[in-house]
JSON list of C-alpha atoms in Angstrom, two decimals:
[
{"chain": "B", "resi": 934, "resn": "MET", "atom": "CA", "xyz": [-0.19, -0.04, -0.01]},
{"chain": "B", "resi": 935, "resn": "LEU", "atom": "CA", "xyz": [3.00, 2.29, 0.64]},
{"chain": "B", "resi": 936, "resn": "ASP", "atom": "CA", "xyz": [4.11, 1.97, -2.82]},
{"chain": "B", "resi": 937, "resn": "LYS", "atom": "CA", "xyz": [0.81, 2.96, -4.03]},
{"chain": "B", "resi": 938, "resn": "ILE", "atom": "CA", "xyz": [0.77, 6.17, -1.88]},
{"chain": "B", "resi": 939, "resn": "GLU", "atom": "CA", "xyz": [4.14, 6.95, -2.78]},
{"chain": "B", "resi": 940, "resn": "ALA", "atom": "CA", "xyz": [3.58, 6.63, -6.28]},
{"chain": "B", "resi": 941, "resn": "SER", "atom": "CA", "xyz": [0.39, 8.82, -6.21]},
{"chain": "B", "resi": 942, "resn": "ILE", "atom": "CA", "xyz": [2.13, 11.64, -4.26]},
{"chain": "B", "resi": 943, "resn": "SER", "atom": "CA", "xyz": [4.99, 11.72, -6.76]},
{"chain": "B", "resi": 944, "resn": "GLN", "atom": "CA", "xyz": [2.68, 11.96, -9.76]},
{"chain": "B", "resi": 945, "resn": "LYS", "atom": "CA", "xyz": [1.12, 15.01, -8.16]},
{"chain": "B", "resi": 946, "resn": "LEU", "atom": "CA", "xyz": [4.03, 16.32, -6.27]},
{"chain": "B", "resi": 947, "resn": "THR", "atom": "CA", "xyz": [4.64, 19.34, -8.53]},
{"chain": "B", "resi": 948, "resn": "THR", "atom": "CA", "xyz": [0.87, 20.69, -8.31]},
{"chain": "B", "resi": 949, "resn": "LEU", "atom": "CA", "xyz": [1.00, 19.83, -4.55]},
{"chain": "B", "resi": 950, "resn": "GLU", "atom": "CA", "xyz": [4.23, 21.79, -3.85]},
{"chain": "B", "resi": 951, "resn": "ALA", "atom": "CA", "xyz": [2.94, 24.69, -5.72]},
{"chain": "B", "resi": 952, "resn": "GLY", "atom": "CA", "xyz": [0.03, 24.99, -3.28]},
{"chain": "B", "resi": 953, "resn": "VAL", "atom": "CA", "xyz": [2.10, 25.18, -0.02]},
{"chain": "B", "resi": 954, "resn": "PRO", "atom": "CA", "xyz": [2.43, 28.71, 1.33]},
{"chain": "B", "resi": 955, "resn": "ARG", "atom": "CA", "xyz": [5.68, 29.98, 1.68]},
{"chain": "B", "resi": 956, "resn": "GLY", "atom": "CA", "xyz": [7.62, 32.99, 2.87]},
{"chain": "B", "resi": 957, "resn": "SER", "atom": "CA", "xyz": [5.80, 35.98, 4.04]},
{"chain": "B", "resi": 958, "resn": "ALA", "atom": "CA", "xyz": [2.60, 34.05, 3.43]},
{"chain": "B", "resi": 959, "resn": "LEU", "atom": "CA", "xyz": [3.40, 31.65, 6.22]},
{"chain": "B", "resi": 960, "resn": "HIS", "atom": "CA", "xyz": [1.98, 33.69, 9.14]},
{"chain": "B", "resi": 961, "resn": "GLY", "atom": "CA", "xyz": [-1.13, 32.17, 10.75]},
{"chain": "B", "resi": 962, "resn": "HIS", "atom": "CA", "xyz": [-0.86, 28.79, 9.09]},
{"chain": "B", "resi": 963, "resn": "ALA", "atom": "CA", "xyz": [-0.24, 25.35, 10.41]},
{"chain": "B", "resi": 964, "resn": "ALA", "atom": "CA", "xyz": [0.93, 21.83, 9.24]},
{"chain": "B", "resi": 965, "resn": "VAL", "atom": "CA", "xyz": [0.19, 18.36, 10.56]},
{"chain": "B", "resi": 966, "resn": "LEU", "atom": "CA", "xyz": [1.98, 15.08, 9.80]},
{"chain": "B", "resi": 967, "resn": "ILE", "atom": "CA", "xyz": [0.28, 12.02, 8.45]},
{"chain": "B", "resi": 968, "resn": "ALA", "atom": "CA", "xyz": [2.85, 9.70, 9.72]},
{"chain": "B", "resi": 969, "resn": "LEU", "atom": "CA", "xyz": [2.38, 6.22, 8.18]},
{"chain": "B", "resi": 970, "resn": "THR", "atom": "CA", "xyz": [4.21, 3.10, 9.68]},
{"chain": "B", "resi": 971, "resn": "ASP", "atom": "CA", "xyz": [6.15, 1.03, 7.04]},
{"chain": "B", "resi": 972, "resn": "GLU", "atom": "CA", "xyz": [4.35, -2.29, 7.01]},
{"chain": "B", "resi": 973, "resn": "PRO", "atom": "CA", "xyz": [2.03, -4.05, 4.81]},
{"chain": "B", "resi": 974, "resn": "ASP", "atom": "CA", "xyz": [-1.18, -2.64, 6.26]},
{"chain": "B", "resi": 975, "resn": "PRO", "atom": "CA", "xyz": [0.29, 0.91, 7.28]},
{"chain": "B", "resi": 976, "resn": "CYS", "atom": "CA", "xyz": [-1.10, 2.49, 10.47]},
{"chain": "B", "resi": 977, "resn": "VAL", "atom": "CA", "xyz": [-1.59, 6.20, 10.99]},
{"chain": "B", "resi": 978, "resn": "ILE", "atom": "CA", "xyz": [-0.33, 7.87, 13.94]},
{"chain": "B", "resi": 979, "resn": "LEU", "atom": "CA", "xyz": [-2.88, 9.70, 15.81]},
{"chain": "B", "resi": 980, "resn": "THR", "atom": "CA", "xyz": [-3.12, 11.60, 19.35]},
{"chain": "B", "resi": 981, "resn": "LYS", "atom": "CA", "xyz": [-5.52, 12.63, 21.82]},
{"chain": "B", "resi": 982, "resn": "ARG", "atom": "CA", "xyz": [-5.18, 16.16, 23.08]},
{"chain": "B", "resi": 983, "resn": "SER", "atom": "CA", "xyz": [-5.09, 16.67, 26.78]},
{"chain": "B", "resi": 984, "resn": "ALA", "atom": "CA", "xyz": [-8.27, 17.17, 28.53]},
{"chain": "B", "resi": 985, "resn": "ASN", "atom": "CA", "xyz": [-6.75, 20.27, 30.38]},
{"chain": "B", "resi": 986, "resn": "LEU", "atom": "CA", "xyz": [-6.18, 22.24, 27.50]},
{"chain": "B", "resi": 987, "resn": "SER", "atom": "CA", "xyz": [-8.09, 25.15, 26.92]},
{"chain": "B", "resi": 988, "resn": "THR", "atom": "CA", "xyz": [-8.84, 24.62, 23.41]},
{"chain": "B", "resi": 989, "resn": "HIS", "atom": "CA", "xyz": [-9.91, 21.39, 21.37]},
{"chain": "B", "resi": 990, "resn": "SER", "atom": "CA", "xyz": [-9.43, 19.58, 24.94]},
{"chain": "B", "resi": 991, "resn": "GLY", "atom": "CA", "xyz": [-9.68, 15.61, 24.66]},
{"chain": "B", "resi": 992, "resn": "GLU", "atom": "CA", "xyz": [-10.11, 15.80, 20.78]},
{"chain": "B", "resi": 993, "resn": "VAL", "atom": "CA", "xyz": [-8.20, 13.21, 18.57]},
{"chain": "B", "resi": 994, "resn": "SER", "atom": "CA", "xyz": [-5.73, 14.82, 16.04]},
{"chain": "B", "resi": 995, "resn": "LEU", "atom": "CA", "xyz": [-2.72, 14.42, 14.13]},
{"chain": "B", "resi": 996, "resn": "PRO", "atom": "CA", "xyz": [0.63, 15.72, 15.27]},
{"chain": "B", "resi": 997, "resn": "GLY", "atom": "CA", "xyz": [1.12, 19.21, 14.02]},
{"chain": "B", "resi": 998, "resn": "GLY", "atom": "CA", "xyz": [0.22, 22.63, 15.05]},
{"chain": "B", "resi": 999, "resn": "ARG", "atom": "CA", "xyz": [0.94, 26.40, 13.96]},
{"chain": "B", "resi": 1000, "resn": "TRP", "atom": "CA", "xyz": [3.93, 27.89, 11.90]},
{"chain": "B", "resi": 1001, "resn": "ASP", "atom": "CA", "xyz": [6.35, 29.42, 14.16]},
{"chain": "B", "resi": 1002, "resn": "ALA", "atom": "CA", "xyz": [8.48, 32.23, 12.80]},
{"chain": "B", "resi": 1003, "resn": "THR", "atom": "CA", "xyz": [11.50, 30.44, 13.56]},
{"chain": "B", "resi": 1004, "resn": "ASP", "atom": "CA", "xyz": [10.43, 27.65, 11.19]},
{"chain": "B", "resi": 1005, "resn": "PRO", "atom": "CA", "xyz": [12.02, 27.66, 7.69]},
{"chain": "B", "resi": 1006, "resn": "SER", "atom": "CA", "xyz": [8.84, 25.83, 6.22]},
{"chain": "B", "resi": 1007, "resn": "LEU", "atom": "CA", "xyz": [5.80, 24.14, 6.98]},
{"chain": "B", "resi": 1008, "resn": "GLN", "atom": "CA", "xyz": [7.12, 20.72, 6.44]},
{"chain": "B", "resi": 1009, "resn": "TYR", "atom": "CA", "xyz": [9.56, 21.71, 9.29]},
{"chain": "B", "resi": 1010, "resn": "THR", "atom": "CA", "xyz": [6.71, 22.88, 11.11]},
{"chain": "B", "resi": 1011, "resn": "ALA", "atom": "CA", "xyz": [5.04, 19.36, 10.89]},
{"chain": "B", "resi": 1012, "resn": "LEU", "atom": "CA", "xyz": [8.31, 17.71, 11.91]},
{"chain": "B", "resi": 1013, "resn": "ARG", "atom": "CA", "xyz": [9.07, 19.98, 14.85]},
{"chain": "B", "resi": 1014, "resn": "GLU", "atom": "CA", "xyz": [5.65, 19.66, 16.20]},
{"chain": "B", "resi": 1015, "resn": "ALA", "atom": "CA", "xyz": [5.69, 15.88, 15.80]},
{"chain": "B", "resi": 1016, "resn": "GLU", "atom": "CA", "xyz": [9.01, 15.82, 17.50]},
{"chain": "B", "resi": 1017, "resn": "GLU", "atom": "CA", "xyz": [7.59, 18.13, 20.62]},
{"chain": "B", "resi": 1018, "resn": "GLU", "atom": "CA", "xyz": [4.20, 16.29, 20.79]},
{"chain": "B", "resi": 1019, "resn": "ILE", "atom": "CA", "xyz": [5.22, 12.55, 20.34]},
{"chain": "B", "resi": 1020, "resn": "ALA", "atom": "CA", "xyz": [9.06, 12.29, 20.70]},
{"chain": "B", "resi": 1021, "resn": "LEU", "atom": "CA", "xyz": [9.35, 11.53, 17.08]},
{"chain": "B", "resi": 1022, "resn": "PRO", "atom": "CA", "xyz": [12.85, 12.25, 15.88]},
{"chain": "B", "resi": 1023, "resn": "MET", "atom": "CA", "xyz": [13.05, 14.36, 12.55]},
{"chain": "B", "resi": 1024, "resn": "HIS", "atom": "CA", "xyz": [15.82, 12.05, 11.33]},
{"chain": "B", "resi": 1025, "resn": "ALA", "atom": "CA", "xyz": [13.61, 9.10, 11.62]},
{"chain": "B", "resi": 1026, "resn": "VAL", "atom": "CA", "xyz": [10.86, 10.45, 9.21]},
{"chain": "B", "resi": 1027, "resn": "ARG", "atom": "CA", "xyz": [10.84, 9.95, 5.34]},
{"chain": "B", "resi": 1028, "resn": "MET", "atom": "CA", "xyz": [8.70, 12.66, 3.88]},
{"chain": "B", "resi": 1029, "resn": "LEU", "atom": "CA", "xyz": [6.59, 11.81, 0.81]},
{"chain": "B", "resi": 1030, "resn": "GLY", "atom": "CA", "xyz": [5.23, 15.16, 0.22]},
{"chain": "B", "resi": 1031, "resn": "PRO", "atom": "CA", "xyz": [2.23, 17.59, 1.04]},
{"chain": "B", "resi": 1032, "resn": "LEU", "atom": "CA", "xyz": [-1.38, 17.27, 0.33]},
{"chain": "B", "resi": 1033, "resn": "TRP", "atom": "CA", "xyz": [-3.93, 20.04, -0.21]},
{"chain": "B", "resi": 1034, "resn": "PRO", "atom": "CA", "xyz": [-4.09, 22.76, 2.48]},
{"chain": "B", "resi": 1035, "resn": "ARG", "atom": "CA", "xyz": [-7.59, 22.90, 4.20]},
{"chain": "B", "resi": 1036, "resn": "THR", "atom": "CA", "xyz": [-8.97, 25.55, 6.33]},
{"chain": "B", "resi": 1037, "resn": "THR", "atom": "CA", "xyz": [-10.51, 24.58, 9.67]},
{"chain": "B", "resi": 1038, "resn": "ARG", "atom": "CA", "xyz": [-13.79, 26.55, 10.69]},
{"chain": "B", "resi": 1039, "resn": "TRP", "atom": "CA", "xyz": [-11.55, 28.67, 12.69]},
{"chain": "B", "resi": 1040, "resn": "LYS", "atom": "CA", "xyz": [-10.12, 29.95, 9.44]},
{"chain": "B", "resi": 1041, "resn": "VAL", "atom": "CA", "xyz": [-6.79, 28.39, 9.99]},
{"chain": "B", "resi": 1042, "resn": "SER", "atom": "CA", "xyz": [-5.24, 27.14, 6.79]},
{"chain": "B", "resi": 1043, "resn": "VAL", "atom": "CA", "xyz": [-3.63, 23.56, 7.52]},
{"chain": "B", "resi": 1044, "resn": "THR", "atom": "CA", "xyz": [-1.32, 21.77, 5.30]},
{"chain": "B", "resi": 1045, "resn": "PRO", "atom": "CA", "xyz": [-0.92, 17.98, 5.72]},
{"chain": "B", "resi": 1046, "resn": "TRP", "atom": "CA", "xyz": [2.52, 16.24, 5.16]},
{"chain": "B", "resi": 1047, "resn": "VAL", "atom": "CA", "xyz": [2.75, 12.42, 4.37]},
{"chain": "B", "resi": 1048, "resn": "ALA", "atom": "CA", "xyz": [5.35, 10.77, 5.73]},
{"chain": "B", "resi": 1049, "resn": "VAL", "atom": "CA", "xyz": [6.69, 7.01, 6.61]},
{"chain": "B", "resi": 1050, "resn": "ILE", "atom": "CA", "xyz": [8.13, 5.64, 9.94]},
{"chain": "B", "resi": 1051, "resn": "ALA", "atom": "CA", "xyz": [9.39, 2.60, 10.94]},
{"chain": "B", "resi": 1052, "resn": "PRO", "atom": "CA", "xyz": [6.81, 0.40, 12.66]},
{"chain": "B", "resi": 1053, "resn": "ASP", "atom": "CA", "xyz": [8.68, -0.38, 15.82]},
{"chain": "B", "resi": 1054, "resn": "ILE", "atom": "CA", "xyz": [9.44, 3.29, 16.49]},
{"chain": "B", "resi": 1055, "resn": "GLU", "atom": "CA", "xyz": [8.76, 4.34, 20.26]},
{"chain": "B", "resi": 1056, "resn": "LEU", "atom": "CA", "xyz": [6.38, 7.23, 20.39]},
{"chain": "B", "resi": 1057, "resn": "THR", "atom": "CA", "xyz": [5.55, 8.95, 23.92]},
{"chain": "B", "resi": 1058, "resn": "PRO", "atom": "CA", "xyz": [2.90, 11.66, 24.47]},
{"chain": "B", "resi": 1059, "resn": "ASN", "atom": "CA", "xyz": [3.98, 15.05, 25.55]},
{"chain": "B", "resi": 1060, "resn": "PRO", "atom": "CA", "xyz": [2.00, 15.23, 29.06]},
{"chain": "B", "resi": 1061, "resn": "GLY", "atom": "CA", "xyz": [1.66, 18.79, 28.76]},
{"chain": "B", "resi": 1062, "resn": "GLU", "atom": "CA", "xyz": [-0.13, 18.63, 25.65]},
{"chain": "B", "resi": 1063, "resn": "LEU", "atom": "CA", "xyz": [-1.63, 14.99, 24.89]},
{"chain": "B", "resi": 1064, "resn": "ASP", "atom": "CA", "xyz": [-3.18, 12.48, 26.92]},
{"chain": "B", "resi": 1065, "resn": "ALA", "atom": "CA", "xyz": [-2.40, 9.54, 24.41]},
{"chain": "B", "resi": 1066, "resn": "VAL", "atom": "CA", "xyz": [-0.97, 8.50, 21.07]},
{"chain": "B", "resi": 1067, "resn": "PHE", "atom": "CA", "xyz": [-2.23, 5.46, 19.24]},
{"chain": "B", "resi": 1068, "resn": "ARG", "atom": "CA", "xyz": [-2.24, 4.19, 15.81]},
{"chain": "B", "resi": 1069, "resn": "VAL", "atom": "CA", "xyz": [-5.00, 3.14, 13.70]},
{"chain": "B", "resi": 1070, "resn": "PRO", "atom": "CA", "xyz": [-4.55, 0.75, 10.52]},
{"chain": "B", "resi": 1071, "resn": "LEU", "atom": "CA", "xyz": [-5.24, 2.53, 7.19]},
{"chain": "B", "resi": 1072, "resn": "SER", "atom": "CA", "xyz": [-7.66, -0.69, 6.29]},
{"chain": "B", "resi": 1073, "resn": "PHE", "atom": "CA", "xyz": [-9.79, 0.68, 9.00]},
{"chain": "B", "resi": 1074, "resn": "PHE", "atom": "CA", "xyz": [-10.51, 3.85, 7.30]},
{"chain": "B", "resi": 1075, "resn": "LEU", "atom": "CA", "xyz": [-10.84, 2.39, 3.84]},
{"chain": "B", "resi": 1076, "resn": "ALA", "atom": "CA", "xyz": [-13.73, 0.10, 5.20]},
{"chain": "B", "resi": 1077, "resn": "ASP", "atom": "CA", "xyz": [-15.46, 3.04, 6.14]},
{"chain": "B", "resi": 1078, "resn": "PRO", "atom": "CA", "xyz": [-17.11, 1.92, 9.41]},
{"chain": "B", "resi": 1079, "resn": "ARG", "atom": "CA", "xyz": [-18.30, 5.36, 10.40]},
{"chain": "B", "resi": 1080, "resn": "ILE", "atom": "CA", "xyz": [-20.64, 5.95, 13.35]},
{"chain": "B", "resi": 1081, "resn": "ARG", "atom": "CA", "xyz": [-22.16, 8.99, 11.81]},
{"chain": "B", "resi": 1082, "resn": "THR", "atom": "CA", "xyz": [-21.57, 11.92, 9.39]},
{"chain": "B", "resi": 1083, "resn": "ASP", "atom": "CA", "xyz": [-21.56, 15.53, 10.57]},
{"chain": "B", "resi": 1084, "resn": "HIS", "atom": "CA", "xyz": [-22.53, 18.19, 8.69]},
{"chain": "B", "resi": 1085, "resn": "ILE", "atom": "CA", "xyz": [-21.15, 21.91, 9.35]},
{"chain": "B", "resi": 1086, "resn": "ILE", "atom": "CA", "xyz": [-21.93, 25.22, 7.61]},
{"chain": "B", "resi": 1087, "resn": "MET", "atom": "CA", "xyz": [-18.67, 27.12, 6.48]},
{"chain": "B", "resi": 1088, "resn": "ASP", "atom": "CA", "xyz": [-18.80, 30.16, 4.26]},
{"chain": "B", "resi": 1089, "resn": "ASP", "atom": "CA", "xyz": [-22.34, 29.25, 3.25]},
{"chain": "B", "resi": 1090, "resn": "CYS", "atom": "CA", "xyz": [-21.32, 25.81, 2.19]},
{"chain": "B", "resi": 1091, "resn": "THR", "atom": "CA", "xyz": [-22.17, 22.48, 3.93]},
{"chain": "B", "resi": 1092, "resn": "ILE", "atom": "CA", "xyz": [-19.36, 20.39, 4.58]},
{"chain": "B", "resi": 1093, "resn": "HIS", "atom": "CA", "xyz": [-19.86, 16.46, 5.34]},
{"chain": "B", "resi": 1094, "resn": "LEU", "atom": "CA", "xyz": [-17.32, 14.87, 7.73]},
{"chain": "B", "resi": 1095, "resn": "PRO", "atom": "CA", "xyz": [-17.15, 11.39, 8.91]},
{"chain": "B", "resi": 1096, "resn": "ALA", "atom": "CA", "xyz": [-16.76, 10.28, 12.30]},
{"chain": "B", "resi": 1097, "resn": "TYR", "atom": "CA", "xyz": [-15.16, 6.87, 13.46]},
{"chain": "B", "resi": 1098, "resn": "GLN", "atom": "CA", "xyz": [-15.03, 4.90, 16.75]},
{"chain": "B", "resi": 1099, "resn": "TYR", "atom": "CA", "xyz": [-11.63, 2.92, 17.13]},
{"chain": "B", "resi": 1100, "resn": "ASP", "atom": "CA", "xyz": [-10.34, 1.53, 20.27]},
{"chain": "B", "resi": 1101, "resn": "GLY", "atom": "CA", "xyz": [-12.36, 3.88, 22.48]},
{"chain": "B", "resi": 1102, "resn": "TYR", "atom": "CA", "xyz": [-11.33, 6.89, 20.62]},
{"chain": "B", "resi": 1103, "resn": "GLU", "atom": "CA", "xyz": [-13.69, 8.98, 18.54]},
{"chain": "B", "resi": 1104, "resn": "ILE", "atom": "CA", "xyz": [-12.20, 10.46, 15.42]},
{"chain": "B", "resi": 1105, "resn": "TRP", "atom": "CA", "xyz": [-14.11, 13.08, 13.92]},
{"chain": "B", "resi": 1106, "resn": "GLY", "atom": "CA", "xyz": [-14.12, 16.46, 12.56]},
{"chain": "B", "resi": 1107, "resn": "PHE", "atom": "CA", "xyz": [-11.30, 18.04, 10.70]},
{"chain": "B", "resi": 1108, "resn": "THR", "atom": "CA", "xyz": [-8.86, 15.28, 11.21]},
{"chain": "B", "resi": 1109, "resn": "ALA", "atom": "CA", "xyz": [-11.49, 12.72, 9.90]},
{"chain": "B", "resi": 1110, "resn": "GLY", "atom": "CA", "xyz": [-12.00, 14.87, 6.99]},
{"chain": "B", "resi": 1111, "resn": "LEU", "atom": "CA", "xyz": [-8.46, 15.14, 6.16]},
{"chain": "B", "resi": 1112, "resn": "LEU", "atom": "CA", "xyz": [-8.08, 11.40, 6.36]},
{"chain": "B", "resi": 1113, "resn": "SER", "atom": "CA", "xyz": [-10.90, 10.88, 4.21]},
{"chain": "B", "resi": 1114, "resn": "GLU", "atom": "CA", "xyz": [-9.60, 12.87, 1.58]},
{"chain": "B", "resi": 1115, "resn": "PHE", "atom": "CA", "xyz": [-6.42, 11.37, 1.72]},
{"chain": "B", "resi": 1116, "resn": "MET", "atom": "CA", "xyz": [-8.11, 7.94, 1.14]},
{"chain": "B", "resi": 1117, "resn": "VAL", "atom": "CA", "xyz": [-9.81, 9.14, -1.83]},
{"chain": "B", "resi": 1118, "resn": "LYS", "atom": "CA", "xyz": [-7.36, 11.36, -3.78]},
{"chain": "B", "resi": 1119, "resn": "ILE", "atom": "CA", "xyz": [-4.21, 9.32, -2.97]},
{"chain": "B", "resi": 1120, "resn": "LEU", "atom": "CA", "xyz": [-5.43, 5.73, -2.31]},
{"chain": "B", "resi": 1121, "resn": "GLY", "atom": "CA", "xyz": [-8.20, 6.03, -4.89]},
{"chain": "B", "resi": 1122, "resn": "ALA", "atom": "CA", "xyz": [-11.27, 4.73, -2.06]},
{"chain": "B", "resi": 1123, "resn": "SER", "atom": "CA", "xyz": [-14.69, 5.11, -3.30]},
{"chain": "B", "resi": 1124, "resn": "ALA", "atom": "CA", "xyz": [-16.04, 8.80, -3.69]},
{"chain": "B", "resi": 1125, "resn": "GLU", "atom": "CA", "xyz": [-18.40, 7.75, -0.80]},
{"chain": "B", "resi": 1126, "resn": "HIS", "atom": "CA", "xyz": [-15.40, 8.25, 1.55]},
{"chain": "B", "resi": 1127, "resn": "ASP", "atom": "CA", "xyz": [-14.81, 11.78, 0.58]},
{"chain": "B", "resi": 1128, "resn": "LYS", "atom": "CA", "xyz": [-16.78, 13.91, 3.19]},
{"chain": "B", "resi": 1129, "resn": "PHE", "atom": "CA", "xyz": [-14.98, 17.32, 2.04]},
{"chain": "B", "resi": 1130, "resn": "ILE", "atom": "CA", "xyz": [-17.81, 17.60, -0.19]},
{"chain": "B", "resi": 1131, "resn": "GLU", "atom": "CA", "xyz": [-19.32, 20.98, -0.19]},
{"chain": "B", "resi": 1132, "resn": "THR", "atom": "CA", "xyz": [-22.79, 21.98, -1.19]},
{"chain": "B", "resi": 1133, "resn": "SER", "atom": "CA", "xyz": [-24.36, 25.25, -1.37]}
]
């Protein structure tokens, strides 16, 4: 499966890289890491944010965060945040490339970066930010066992987002939407998986 992912991103890489904000445009942007384990059924690394945080407390998310003025790029932002949040060393990450930037309901533009890591790498949640770090097989998302589909209004458009339950964790909202788009546009999953469908 990783070969298919790498080939798909490679074919689109020029277009994808052209859409990544750079330079003075980076202010206010964010990046997340879609870290996949290098095994026949790759797992994606997810986190559960600390219940003590003032925003998005207890939510499942991808490692990542806001661009910092000291970051040379959004790719670096994704790597730095992953190292800070889950102790994933930058040198242990093989980057494949970016995906399409998406804007959250709070008007933050987020660029996902797809990467490959060793399946046996030890990851530790930063107790100041996270309650847990866990892995979910891509095959789980490809099967699309959603528990519901959420509908939110953004800029007068309705966006449909899947929600999943895995091993006691609820995966929903922006994170589930990004993963769903990844399944469709990179892995060629059925269009029913794509819940970033906007209707007026």
